[in-house]
Amino acid sequence: EAIRCNRDFGMAYFNLGQVLAAGETMQLHDGRVLNDKQLYVEALRCDPERGTAYNKLGAVLAAGETVKLHDGRMMDSRQLFVDAIRWAKDNGNAYFNLGLTLAAGETVRLHDGSVVNEKELYVHAIRFHLNRAAVYINLAALLAADEKVRLYDRRVLDKKQLYVEAIRCRDWDGSAHNNLAVSLKAGETVQLHDKRVLDEKQLFVEA
């Protein structure tokens, strides 16, 4: 109804796109039948600076898929995530999603001219309060056994500490428990945020 009242109501297209399931479509009052991708494209037609719409559109594209925007640009997921960050610099999900598109050793240039790699993108995601286990797990996987990473809150964390953070975010995440166990040395224990002190075997049981 919001779109019927105002065909250029970008937020309505965006919100409708979010509630559609994958593969689901919705017929509008003007007869158009749109899926989530097409709704996000419409949202960007109405508001080409809506960073969250670029991020959502990039997230629903398949690998290698492109989409044409109303300004004629053909964009893939990576380009959409870069634009998401351009218009919403504090969107942690956009940094995380952009990191997922990079291969080992690959970098990407952002609109502010900075060139960042996957590790730096995950650090940015954490900076902007993305409390998702996956971002800590992915960042930990990029570190060497004795390597540490500095976060924007000045904490310096190694692989084990990143996995502990992942468990804090999602304490039922089996991969975080498993990876933490694998990172421990024989006889070593680790304290989780709930104060439990677990060894390798106990972590595997938790996983």
N, CA and C of each residue as an Amber inpcrd file, in Angstrom:
protein
   621
   0.8180000  -1.1980000   0.0000000   0.0000000   0.0000000   0.0000000
   0.8590000   1.2580000   0.0000000   1.9970000   1.2230000   0.7200000
   2.8780000   2.3880000   0.7680000   3.3880000   2.7310000  -0.6290000
   3.7070000   1.7090000  -1.4280000   4.2080000   1.9370000  -2.7900000
   3.0760000   2.4250000  -3.6960000   1.8490000   1.9390000  -3.4760000
   0.7130000   2.4240000  -4.2620000   0.5120000   3.9210000  -4.0280000
   0.6830000   4.3430000  -2.7680000   0.4980000   5.7530000  -2.4260000
   1.6300000   6.6230000  -2.9690000   2.8270000   6.0590000  -3.0230000
   3.9950000   6.8270000  -3.4670000   4.9520000   5.8840000  -4.1860000
   4.9330000   5.9140000  -5.5010000   5.7400000   5.0130000  -6.3280000
   7.2380000   5.2190000  -6.1120000   7.6140000   6.3680000  -5.5630000
   9.0280000   6.6760000  -5.3450000   9.4230000   6.5750000  -3.8730000
   8.7090000   5.7770000  -3.1120000   8.9790000   5.5920000  -1.6800000
  10.0320000   4.4970000  -1.5250000  11.3030000   4.9090000  -1.5520000
  12.4010000   3.9560000  -1.5480000  12.4170000   3.0270000  -0.3560000
  12.1200000   3.5410000   0.8390000  12.1530000   2.7000000   2.0330000
  11.1260000   1.5760000   1.9560000   9.9790000   1.8390000   1.3150000
   8.9590000   0.7980000   1.1940000   9.4470000  -0.3470000   0.3110000
  10.1050000  -0.0230000  -0.8170000  10.6810000  -1.0690000  -1.6620000
  11.7220000  -1.8640000  -0.8730000  12.5680000  -1.1500000  -0.1460000
  13.6350000  -1.7940000   0.6340000  13.0460000  -2.7320000   1.6800000
  12.0730000  -2.2570000   2.4370000  11.4830000  -3.0760000   3.4990000
  10.7430000  -4.2850000   2.9340000  10.0720000  -4.0960000   1.7910000
   9.3920000  -5.2260000   1.1660000  10.4060000  -6.2700000   0.7090000
  11.5340000  -5.8290000   0.1590000  12.5800000  -6.7600000  -0.2510000
  13.0880000  -7.5950000   0.9050000  13.1700000  -6.9900000   2.0820000
  13.6990000  -7.7030000   3.2530000  12.7600000  -8.8060000   3.7440000
  11.4680000  -8.6430000   3.5500000  10.5400000  -9.6400000   4.0870000
  10.2220000 -10.7580000   3.0970000  10.6900000 -10.6280000   1.8500000
  10.4660000 -11.7040000   0.8800000  11.4790000 -12.8170000   1.0830000
  11.0300000 -14.0430000   0.9720000  11.9380000 -15.1830000   1.0190000
  12.6480000 -15.3240000  -0.3230000  13.7430000 -16.0770000  -0.3420000
  14.4740000 -16.3120000  -1.5920000  13.5480000 -16.9520000  -2.6130000
  13.4960000 -16.3550000  -3.8000000  12.6580000 -16.8770000  -4.8620000
  11.2210000 -16.4020000  -4.8240000  10.8370000 -15.7310000  -3.7590000
   9.4590000 -15.2370000  -3.6360000   9.3000000 -13.9320000  -4.4130000
   8.1110000 -13.6880000  -4.9320000   7.8010000 -12.4440000  -5.6400000
   6.5570000 -11.8130000  -5.0300000   6.3640000 -10.5410000  -5.3580000
   5.1880000  -9.8060000  -4.8920000   4.6450000  -8.9610000  -6.0380000
   3.3390000  -9.0560000  -6.2580000   2.7160000  -8.2360000  -7.2940000
   2.2810000  -6.9050000  -6.6940000   2.6970000  -5.8130000  -7.3420000
   2.3390000  -4.4820000  -6.8910000   1.0310000  -4.0440000  -7.5520000
   0.4870000  -2.9310000  -7.0930000  -0.8030000  -2.4610000  -7.6050000
  -0.7350000  -2.0720000  -9.0820000   0.4740000  -1.7240000  -9.5690000
   0.5950000  -1.3520000 -10.9820000   0.8030000  -2.5650000 -11.8800000
   0.7370000  -3.7700000 -11.3080000   0.8530000  -5.0000000 -12.0850000
   2.2450000  -5.5930000 -12.1240000   3.2550000  -4.8370000 -11.7020000
   4.6180000  -5.3680000 -11.7080000   4.7570000  -6.4900000 -10.6840000
   5.4800000  -7.5390000 -11.0700000   5.7760000  -8.6470000 -10.1660000
   7.2800000  -8.6290000  -9.9100000   7.6780000  -8.3280000  -8.6800000
   9.0930000  -8.1050000  -8.3650000   9.5900000  -9.0740000  -7.3020000
  10.8490000  -9.4860000  -7.4570000  11.5020000 -10.2840000  -6.4220000
  12.3700000  -9.3660000  -5.5530000  13.1040000  -9.9520000  -4.6070000
  13.8780000  -9.1190000  -3.6890000  14.9380000  -8.2830000  -4.4080000
  15.6170000  -8.8580000  -5.3930000  16.6320000  -8.0980000  -6.1310000
  16.0160000  -6.8900000  -6.8120000  14.9070000  -7.1180000  -7.4870000
  14.2660000  -6.0210000  -8.2170000  13.7400000  -4.9510000  -7.2670000
  13.3230000  -5.3450000  -6.0830000  12.8560000  -4.3700000  -5.0970000
  14.0030000  -3.5130000  -4.5840000  15.1770000  -4.1310000  -4.3840000
  16.3340000  -3.3440000  -3.9470000  16.7870000  -2.3920000  -5.0590000
  16.7020000  -2.8420000  -6.3070000  17.0270000  -1.9590000  -7.4350000
  16.0750000  -0.7640000  -7.4430000  14.7920000  -1.0140000  -7.1890000
  13.8190000   0.0790000  -7.1160000  14.1320000   1.0200000  -5.9520000
  14.5460000   0.4500000  -4.8300000  14.9200000   1.2750000  -3.6810000
  16.0630000   2.2130000  -4.0360000  17.0130000   1.7060000  -4.8200000
  18.1630000   2.5250000  -5.2230000  17.7770000   3.5390000  -6.2990000
  16.7820000   3.2180000  -7.1090000  16.2780000   4.2190000  -8.0620000
  15.7370000   5.4280000  -7.3100000  15.0110000   5.1450000  -6.2390000
  14.4130000   6.2310000  -5.4580000  15.4510000   6.9550000  -4.6080000
  16.4300000   6.2130000  -4.1160000  17.4490000   6.7940000  -3.2200000
  18.8000000   6.1600000  -3.5390000  19.5320000   6.7140000  -4.5050000
  20.8080000   6.1150000  -4.9300000  21.9390000   6.2350000  -3.9090000
  21.6730000   6.8340000  -2.7560000  22.6830000   6.9280000  -1.7150000
  22.3300000   6.0710000  -0.5020000  21.4150000   5.1310000  -0.6690000
  21.0130000   4.2560000   0.4500000  21.9960000   3.0900000   0.5410000
  22.9740000   3.2150000   1.4290000  24.0140000   2.1980000   1.5500000
  23.4840000   0.8290000   1.9010000  22.4680000   0.7650000   2.7590000
  21.9330000  -0.5330000   3.1570000  21.3060000  -1.2780000   1.9810000
  20.7670000  -0.5460000   1.0090000  20.1690000  -1.1960000  -0.1620000
  21.2470000  -1.8090000  -1.0540000  22.3820000  -1.1090000  -1.2110000
  23.4950000  -1.6960000  -1.9620000  23.9600000  -2.9860000  -1.2850000
  24.0570000  -2.9480000   0.0460000  24.5260000  -4.1210000   0.7700000
  23.5620000  -5.2940000   0.6320000  22.2660000  -5.0340000   0.7920000
  21.2730000  -6.0970000   0.6800000  21.2320000  -6.6660000  -0.7330000
  21.3320000  -5.7900000  -1.7280000  21.3170000  -6.2650000  -3.1120000
  22.5330000  -7.1310000  -3.3970000  23.6980000  -6.7000000  -2.9450000
  24.9000000  -7.5050000  -3.1340000  24.7980000  -8.8580000  -2.4710000
  24.1430000  -8.9070000  -1.3060000  24.0500000 -10.1510000  -0.5470000
  23.1370000 -11.1810000  -1.2010000  22.1800000 -10.7400000  -2.0250000
  21.2540000 -11.7040000  -2.6450000  21.6970000 -12.1300000  -4.0380000
  22.7750000 -11.5380000  -4.5540000  23.2790000 -11.9660000  -5.8610000
  24.0820000 -13.2520000  -5.7280000  23.9790000 -14.1050000  -6.7110000
  24.7910000 -15.3190000  -6.7420000  26.2160000 -14.9710000  -7.1830000
  27.1580000 -15.8670000  -6.9180000  28.5410000 -15.6460000  -7.3320000
  28.6050000 -15.4520000  -8.8380000  29.2540000 -14.3760000  -9.2690000
  29.3930000 -14.0890000 -10.6900000  28.2040000 -13.3940000 -11.3170000
  27.1250000 -13.2340000 -10.5640000  25.9280000 -12.5860000 -11.0830000
  26.0860000 -11.0710000 -11.0620000  25.4830000 -10.4140000 -12.0250000
  25.4630000  -8.9490000 -12.0560000  24.0200000  -8.4640000 -12.1240000
  23.8430000  -7.1910000 -11.8060000  22.5180000  -6.5980000 -11.8380000
  22.6390000  -5.2040000 -12.4450000  21.6340000  -4.8040000 -13.2120000
  21.6530000  -3.4850000 -13.8430000  20.8320000  -2.5130000 -13.0050000
  21.4490000  -1.4030000 -12.6290000  20.7460000  -0.3700000 -11.8810000
  20.0680000   0.6050000 -12.8480000  19.2340000   1.4570000 -12.3160000
  18.4810000   2.3740000 -13.1770000  19.3730000   3.4260000 -13.8430000
  20.5830000   3.6420000 -13.3020000  21.5030000   4.5850000 -13.9430000
  22.3320000   3.9160000 -15.0400000  22.0550000   2.6450000 -15.3190000
  22.7240000   1.9310000 -16.4010000  23.9250000   1.1200000 -15.9840000
  24.3890000   1.2840000 -14.7520000  25.5670000   0.5360000 -14.2950000
  25.2390000  -0.9450000 -14.1170000  26.1470000  -1.8010000 -14.5920000
  26.0730000  -3.2330000 -14.3280000  27.0150000  -3.5190000 -13.1650000
  26.5050000  -4.0840000 -12.0900000  27.3090000  -4.2510000 -10.8850000
  27.2320000  -5.6750000 -10.3600000  28.3800000  -6.1510000  -9.8510000
  28.4060000  -7.4400000  -9.1700000  28.3960000  -7.1990000  -7.6630000
  28.4170000  -8.2680000  -6.8950000  28.3350000  -8.1440000  -5.4410000
  29.4440000  -7.2710000  -4.8810000  30.6650000  -7.4840000  -5.3460000
  31.7860000  -6.7170000  -4.8010000  31.5900000  -5.2240000  -5.0220000
  31.2070000  -4.8490000  -6.2120000  30.9990000  -3.4320000  -6.5060000
  29.8600000  -2.8490000  -5.6780000  28.8410000  -3.6580000  -5.4500000
  27.7160000  -3.1940000  -4.6300000  28.1380000  -2.9910000  -3.1740000
  28.9770000  -3.8900000  -2.6560000  29.4340000  -3.7280000  -1.2740000
  30.3390000  -2.5050000  -1.1400000  31.1650000  -2.2430000  -2.1540000
  32.0040000  -1.0400000  -2.1370000  31.1240000   0.2070000  -2.0960000
  30.0560000   0.2090000  -2.8760000  29.1430000   1.3540000  -2.8610000
  28.3740000   1.4270000  -1.5430000  28.0760000   0.2800000  -0.9590000
  27.4130000   0.2760000   0.3460000  28.2620000   1.0000000   1.3770000
  29.5700000   0.7360000   1.3560000  30.4880000   1.3850000   2.2970000
  30.6260000   2.8700000   1.9700000  30.5690000   3.2000000   0.6980000
  30.6510000   4.6110000   0.2950000  29.5540000   5.4430000   0.9560000
  28.3550000   4.9040000   0.9820000  27.2110000   5.6710000   1.4880000
  26.8510000   5.3470000   2.9320000  27.4310000   4.2970000   3.4860000
  27.1630000   3.9380000   4.8890000  28.4610000   3.4130000   5.4920000
  29.3500000   4.3340000   5.8230000  30.7030000   3.9610000   6.2520000
  30.7330000   3.1880000   7.5640000  29.6440000   3.1920000   8.3140000
  29.6100000   2.4790000   9.5850000  28.8010000   1.1850000   9.5060000
  28.5840000   0.6740000   8.3020000  27.8200000  -0.5590000   8.1140000
  28.7570000  -1.7670000   8.2040000  28.8220000  -2.3520000   9.3850000
  29.7350000  -3.4780000   9.5910000  29.4560000  -4.6450000   8.6700000
  28.1830000  -4.8950000   8.3620000  27.8410000  -6.0060000   7.4720000
  28.4240000  -5.8290000   6.0790000  28.4760000  -4.5830000   5.6000000
  29.0180000  -4.3360000   4.2600000  30.5130000  -4.6630000   4.2100000
  31.2610000  -4.3000000   5.2550000  32.6890000  -4.6460000   5.2970000
  32.8680000  -6.1630000   5.3470000  32.0510000  -6.8250000   6.1600000
  32.1380000  -8.2850000   6.2600000  31.8240000  -8.9330000   4.9180000
  30.7360000  -8.5060000   4.2950000  30.3400000  -9.0930000   3.0130000
  31.3770000  -8.8410000   1.9290000  31.9650000  -7.6530000   1.9320000
  33.0170000  -7.3600000   0.9560000  34.2240000  -8.2640000   1.1850000
  34.5700000  -8.4880000   2.4430000  35.6760000  -9.3920000   2.7560000
  35.4510000 -10.7890000   2.2070000  34.2160000 -11.2420000   2.2360000
  33.9000000 -12.5930000   1.7410000  34.1410000 -12.7320000   0.2400000
  34.1500000 -11.6180000  -0.4940000  34.3370000 -11.6900000  -1.9500000
  35.8080000 -11.7540000  -2.3510000  36.7290000 -11.5270000  -1.3980000
  38.1500000 -11.4630000  -1.7390000  38.8180000 -12.8250000  -1.5990000
  39.6860000 -13.1250000  -2.5350000  40.5130000 -14.3270000  -2.4540000
  41.7650000 -14.0060000  -1.6310000  42.5080000 -15.0380000  -1.2630000
  43.7280000 -14.8580000  -0.4730000  44.6880000 -13.9130000  -1.1890000
  45.1550000 -12.8940000  -0.4850000  46.1060000 -11.9430000  -1.0420000
  45.4930000 -10.8540000  -1.8950000  44.1900000 -10.9170000  -2.1160000
  43.5300000  -9.9440000  -2.9710000  43.1720000  -8.6920000  -2.1730000
  43.1320000  -7.5500000  -2.8460000  42.7460000  -6.2950000  -2.2150000
  41.6480000  -5.6230000  -3.0410000  41.0310000  -4.6170000  -2.4470000
  39.9940000  -3.8620000  -3.1360000  40.1390000  -2.3920000  -2.7420000
  39.8690000  -1.5060000  -3.6910000  39.9620000  -0.0710000  -3.4230000
  38.5770000   0.4710000  -3.0670000  38.5030000   1.1730000  -1.9540000
  37.2660000   1.8080000  -1.5330000  37.1610000   3.2110000  -2.1270000
  35.9980000   3.8250000  -2.0010000  35.7850000   5.1370000  -2.6210000
  36.6320000   6.2310000  -1.9870000  37.1000000   6.0230000  -0.7490000
  37.9550000   7.0350000  -0.1220000  39.4190000   6.8980000  -0.5340000
  39.6880000   5.9650000  -1.4540000  41.0430000   5.7710000  -1.9660000
  41.8450000   4.7150000  -1.2380000  41.3760000   4.2570000  -0.0780000
  42.1160000   3.2440000   0.6810000  42.0270000   1.8940000  -0.0120000
  43.1210000   1.1410000   0.0800000  43.1900000  -0.2050000  -0.4950000
  43.2700000  -1.1810000   0.6710000  42.3060000  -2.0790000   0.7660000
  42.2010000  -2.9570000   1.9330000  42.1400000  -4.4160000   1.5090000
  42.6110000  -5.2770000   2.4140000  42.5320000  -6.7110000   2.1660000
  41.4330000  -7.3250000   3.0440000  41.2970000  -8.6250000   2.9470000
  40.2200000  -9.3100000   3.6640000  40.3400000  -9.1130000   5.1750000
  41.5600000  -9.2500000   5.6890000  41.7850000  -9.1120000   7.1250000
  41.3720000  -7.7220000   7.6110000  41.7680000  -6.7020000   6.8710000
  41.4330000  -5.3300000   7.2610000  39.9310000  -5.0730000   7.1970000
  39.2570000  -5.6870000   6.2630000  37.8070000  -5.5200000   6.1580000
  37.0940000  -6.1370000   7.3630000  37.5710000  -7.2880000   7.8280000
  36.9570000  -7.8990000   9.0060000  37.2150000  -7.0520000  10.2510000
  38.4010000  -6.4570000  10.3400000  38.6970000  -5.5630000  11.4690000
  37.7520000  -4.3620000  11.4410000  37.5050000  -3.8280000  10.2520000
  36.5380000  -2.7250000  10.1180000  35.1470000  -3.1810000  10.5420000
  34.7580000  -4.3930000  10.1550000  33.4310000  -4.9090000  10.5130000
  33.2660000  -4.9480000  12.0340000  34.3050000  -5.4290000  12.7270000
  34.2680000  -5.4790000  14.1900000  34.2450000  -4.0610000  14.7640000
  34.9890000  -3.1520000  14.1440000  35.0150000  -1.7550000  14.5890000
  33.6090000  -1.1620000  14.6390000  32.8090000  -1.5150000  13.6470000
  31.4600000  -0.9610000  13.5680000  30.4220000  -1.9020000  14.1800000
  30.8550000  -2.5820000  15.2550000  29.9600000  -3.2990000  16.1580000
  29.2270000  -4.4610000  15.4910000  29.9090000  -5.1270000  14.5850000
  29.2990000  -6.3210000  13.9990000  29.5930000  -7.5040000  14.9270000
  28.6460000  -7.8190000  15.7940000  28.8230000  -8.9140000  16.7430000
  28.3360000 -10.2200000  16.1350000  29.0760000 -10.6830000  15.1500000
  28.7520000 -11.9490000  14.4970000  29.9130000 -12.9070000  14.6720000
  29.6000000 -14.1260000  15.0800000  30.6640000 -15.1080000  15.2710000
  31.4890000 -15.2770000  13.9990000  30.8280000 -15.2300000  12.8410000
  31.5190000 -15.5060000  11.5740000  32.6550000 -14.5410000  11.3070000
  32.5150000 -13.2790000  11.6950000  33.5740000 -12.3160000  11.3940000
  34.8230000 -12.6210000  12.2170000  34.6450000 -13.0380000  13.4720000
  35.7940000 -13.4190000  14.3030000  36.4140000 -14.7270000  13.8100000
  35.5720000 -15.6820000  13.4180000  36.0780000 -16.9660000  12.9110000
  36.8800000 -16.7450000  11.6290000  36.3450000 -15.9500000  10.7190000
  37.0350000 -15.7100000   9.4530000  38.3440000 -14.9620000   9.6620000
  38.3310000 -13.9950000  10.5790000  39.5590000 -13.2470000  10.8620000
  40.6080000 -14.1610000  11.4850000  40.1860000 -14.9960000  12.4140000
  41.1300000 -15.9330000  13.0370000  41.7480000 -16.8680000  12.0080000
  40.9560000 -17.3120000  11.0550000  41.4440000 -18.2550000  10.0390000
  42.5330000 -17.6400000   9.1620000  42.5730000 -16.3180000   9.0940000
  43.5760000 -15.6380000   8.2690000  44.9060000 -15.4400000   8.9900000
  44.9170000 -15.6520000  10.3140000  46.1290000 -15.4160000  11.0890000
  47.0090000 -16.6590000  11.1460000  48.3110000 -16.4480000  11.1320000
  49.2650000 -17.5340000  11.3710000  49.2030000 -17.9040000  12.8460000
  49.7740000 -19.0390000  13.2100000  49.6680000 -19.5600000  14.5740000
  50.1230000 -18.5550000  15.6250000  51.1930000 -17.8210000  15.3360000
  51.7510000 -16.8810000  16.3190000  51.4400000 -15.4260000  15.9820000
  50.5330000 -15.2060000  15.0500000  50.2110000 -13.8480000  14.6050000
  49.1080000 -13.2470000  15.4660000  49.1230000 -11.9190000  15.5800000
  48.0860000 -11.1980000  16.3100000  47.5460000 -10.0770000  15.4320000
  46.3700000  -9.6060000  15.7760000  45.7560000  -8.5170000  15.0240000
  45.2870000  -7.4550000  16.0100000  45.4830000  -6.1860000  15.6400000
  45.0610000  -5.0760000  16.4870000  43.6930000  -4.5840000  16.0340000
  42.7550000  -4.5500000  16.9690000  41.4300000  -4.0410000  16.6800000
  41.3700000  -2.5440000  16.9900000  40.3000000  -1.8940000  16.5480000
  40.1950000  -0.4410000  16.7180000  39.9980000  -0.0340000  18.1700000
  39.5760000  -0.9630000  19.0370000  39.4560000  -0.6440000  20.4640000
  40.7710000  -0.8900000  21.1930000  41.8450000  -1.1000000  20.4150000
  43.2220000  -1.2610000  20.9000000  43.5230000  -2.6470000  21.4630000
  42.5500000  -3.5480000  21.4570000  42.8580000  -4.9200000  21.8420000
  43.7400000  -5.5670000  20.7820000  44.6830000  -6.3670000  21.2300000
  45.5390000  -7.1320000  20.3230000  45.2540000  -8.6070000  20.5880000
  44.6520000  -9.2730000  19.5970000  44.1610000 -10.6370000  19.7960000
  44.8500000 -11.6380000  18.8790000  45.0720000 -12.8320000  19.3970000
  45.5890000 -13.9260000  18.5670000  44.4260000 -14.8180000  18.1340000
  44.7520000 -15.9040000  17.4440000  43.7110000 -16.8030000  16.9180000
  42.7820000 -17.3030000  18.0240000  43.3800000 -17.7640000  19.1170000
  42.5840000 -18.3310000  20.2000000  41.6210000 -17.2970000  20.7730000
  42.1190000 -16.1050000  20.9810000  41.2660000 -15.0560000  21.5580000
  40.1360000 -14.6630000  20.6040000  40.3970000 -14.7130000  19.3120000
  39.3450000 -14.4180000  18.3370000  38.2650000 -15.5050000  18.3580000
  38.6780000 -16.7560000  18.4960000  37.6840000 -17.8250000  18.5910000
  36.8650000 -17.7020000  19.8820000  37.5080000 -17.2790000  20.9700000
  36.7800000 -17.0390000  22.2190000  35.7330000 -15.9480000  22.0060000
  36.0980000 -14.8960000  21.2580000  35.1390000 -13.8370000  20.9490000
  33.9840000 -14.3750000  20.1020000  34.3040000 -15.2610000  19.1710000
  33.2580000 -15.8680000  18.3410000  32.2670000 -16.6350000  19.2050000
  32.7710000 -17.3630000  20.1980000  31.9070000 -18.1300000  21.0990000
  31.0790000 -17.1850000  21.9660000  31.6530000 -16.0600000  22.3540000
  30.8860000 -15.0600000  23.1090000  29.6830000 -14.5870000  22.2970000
  29.9080000 -14.3700000  20.9990000  28.8230000 -13.9030000  20.1340000
  27.7700000 -14.9750000  19.8880000  28.2180000 -16.2150000  19.8200000
  27.3020000 -17.3140000  19.4530000  27.8060000 -18.5850000  20.1300000
  27.3690000 -18.7920000  21.3710000  27.9740000 -19.8610000  22.1630000
  27.5660000 -21.2610000  21.7280000  26.6550000 -21.3510000  20.7350000
  26.2950000 -22.6670000  20.1940000  26.9540000 -22.9180000  18.8340000
  27.9590000 -22.0990000  18.4870000  28.6230000 -22.2540000  17.1960000
  29.6700000 -23.3610000  17.2820000  29.3740000 -24.4900000  16.6620000
  30.2750000 -25.6360000  16.7370000  31.6290000 -25.3870000  16.1140000
  31.6690000 -24.6360000  14.9990000  32.9450000 -24.4100000  14.3270000
  33.8910000 -23.5860000  15.1900000  33.3580000 -22.6250000  15.9510000
  34.2090000 -21.8160000  16.8220000  34.8380000 -22.6730000  17.9110000
  34.0370000 -23.5430000  18.5340000  34.5810000 -24.4380000  19.5590000
  35.6150000 -25.3920000  18.9530000  35.2930000 -25.9390000  17.7950000
  36.1990000 -26.8810000  17.1440000  37.5310000 -26.2110000  16.7850000
  37.4500000 -25.0380000  16.1610000  38.6740000 -24.3480000  15.7390000
  39.5090000 -23.9070000  16.9280000  38.8430000 -23.5120000  18.0060000
  39.5760000 -23.1410000  19.2130000  40.3130000 -24.3550000  19.7700000
  39.6520000 -25.5000000  19.7890000  40.2980000 -26.7230000  20.2790000
  41.5340000 -27.0640000  19.4540000  41.4030000 -26.9490000  18.1470000
  42.5240000 -27.2680000  17.2540000  43.7100000 -26.3250000  17.4870000
  43.4260000 -25.0910000  17.8920000  44.4900000 -24.0990000  18.0710000
  45.2390000 -24.2580000  19.3930000  44.7100000 -25.0920000  20.3100000
  45.3700000 -25.2830000  21.6030000  46.5260000 -26.2690000  21.5060000
  47.5290000 -26.0300000  22.3270000  48.6320000 -26.9740000  22.4360000
  48.2420000 -28.0910000  23.4110000  48.9700000 -29.1760000  23.3760000
  48.6770000 -30.3150000  24.2530000  48.6810000 -29.8620000  25.7130000
  47.6240000 -30.1750000  26.4380000  47.5320000 -29.8310000  27.8480000
  47.1020000 -28.3970000  28.1320000  46.9360000 -27.6070000  27.1020000
  46.5710000 -26.1990000  27.2790000  45.0630000 -26.0690000  27.5180000
  44.6900000 -25.0700000  28.3110000  43.2880000 -24.7580000  28.5400000
  43.0290000 -23.3030000  28.1520000  41.7480000 -22.9670000  28.0470000
  41.3680000 -21.6010000  27.6980000  40.1210000 -21.2260000  28.4840000
  40.0610000 -19.9590000  28.9050000  38.8920000 -19.4900000  29.6460000
  37.9450000 -18.7610000  28.7100000  36.6740000 -19.1670000  28.7400000
  35.6490000 -18.5160000  27.9320000  35.0460000 -17.3500000  28.7150000
  34.1820000 -16.5820000  28.0330000  33.6000000 -15.4020000  28.6760000
  32.6610000 -15.7560000  29.8250000  32.1370000 -16.9820000  29.8410000
  31.2720000 -17.4000000  30.9470000  32.0780000 -17.9740000  32.1090000
  33.4200000 -17.7850000  32.0500000  34.3580000 -18.1790000  33.1200000
  34.7160000 -19.6600000  33.1100000  34.1020000 -20.4560000  32.2340000
  34.4940000 -21.8590000  32.1540000  35.9100000 -21.9830000  31.6030000
  36.6840000 -22.8960000  32.1700000  38.0330000 -23.1720000  31.6830000
  38.0000000 -24.5700000  31.0560000  38.2190000 -24.6120000  29.7300000
  38.0730000 -25.8590000  28.9950000  39.3820000 -26.2670000  28.3340000
  39.5860000 -27.5760000  28.2360000  40.7270000 -28.0830000  27.4950000
  40.2760000 -28.5190000  26.1060000  41.1800000 -29.0780000  25.3560000
  40.9200000 -29.4650000  23.9660000  39.7480000 -30.4410000  23.8660000
  39.7640000 -31.4870000  24.7080000  38.7040000 -32.4960000  24.6390000
  37.3340000 -31.9010000  24.9480000  37.2950000 -31.0560000  25.9520000
  36.0150000 -30.4540000  26.3530000  35.4690000 -29.5350000  25.2640000
  36.3570000 -28.8560000  24.5740000  35.9230000 -27.9950000  23.4880000
  35.3480000 -28.8110000  22.3360000  35.9900000 -29.9420000  22.0300000
  35.4440000 -30.8180000  20.9890000  34.0630000 -31.3330000  21.3900000
  33.8770000 -31.6370000  22.6710000  32.5710000 -32.0800000  23.1460000
  31.5490000 -30.9660000  22.9670000  31.9400000 -29.7300000  23.2840000
  31.0390000 -28.5820000  23.1010000  30.6640000 -28.3920000  21.6310000
  31.6590000 -28.6180000  20.7550000  31.4010000 -28.4510000  19.3140000
  30.3430000 -29.4430000  18.8510000
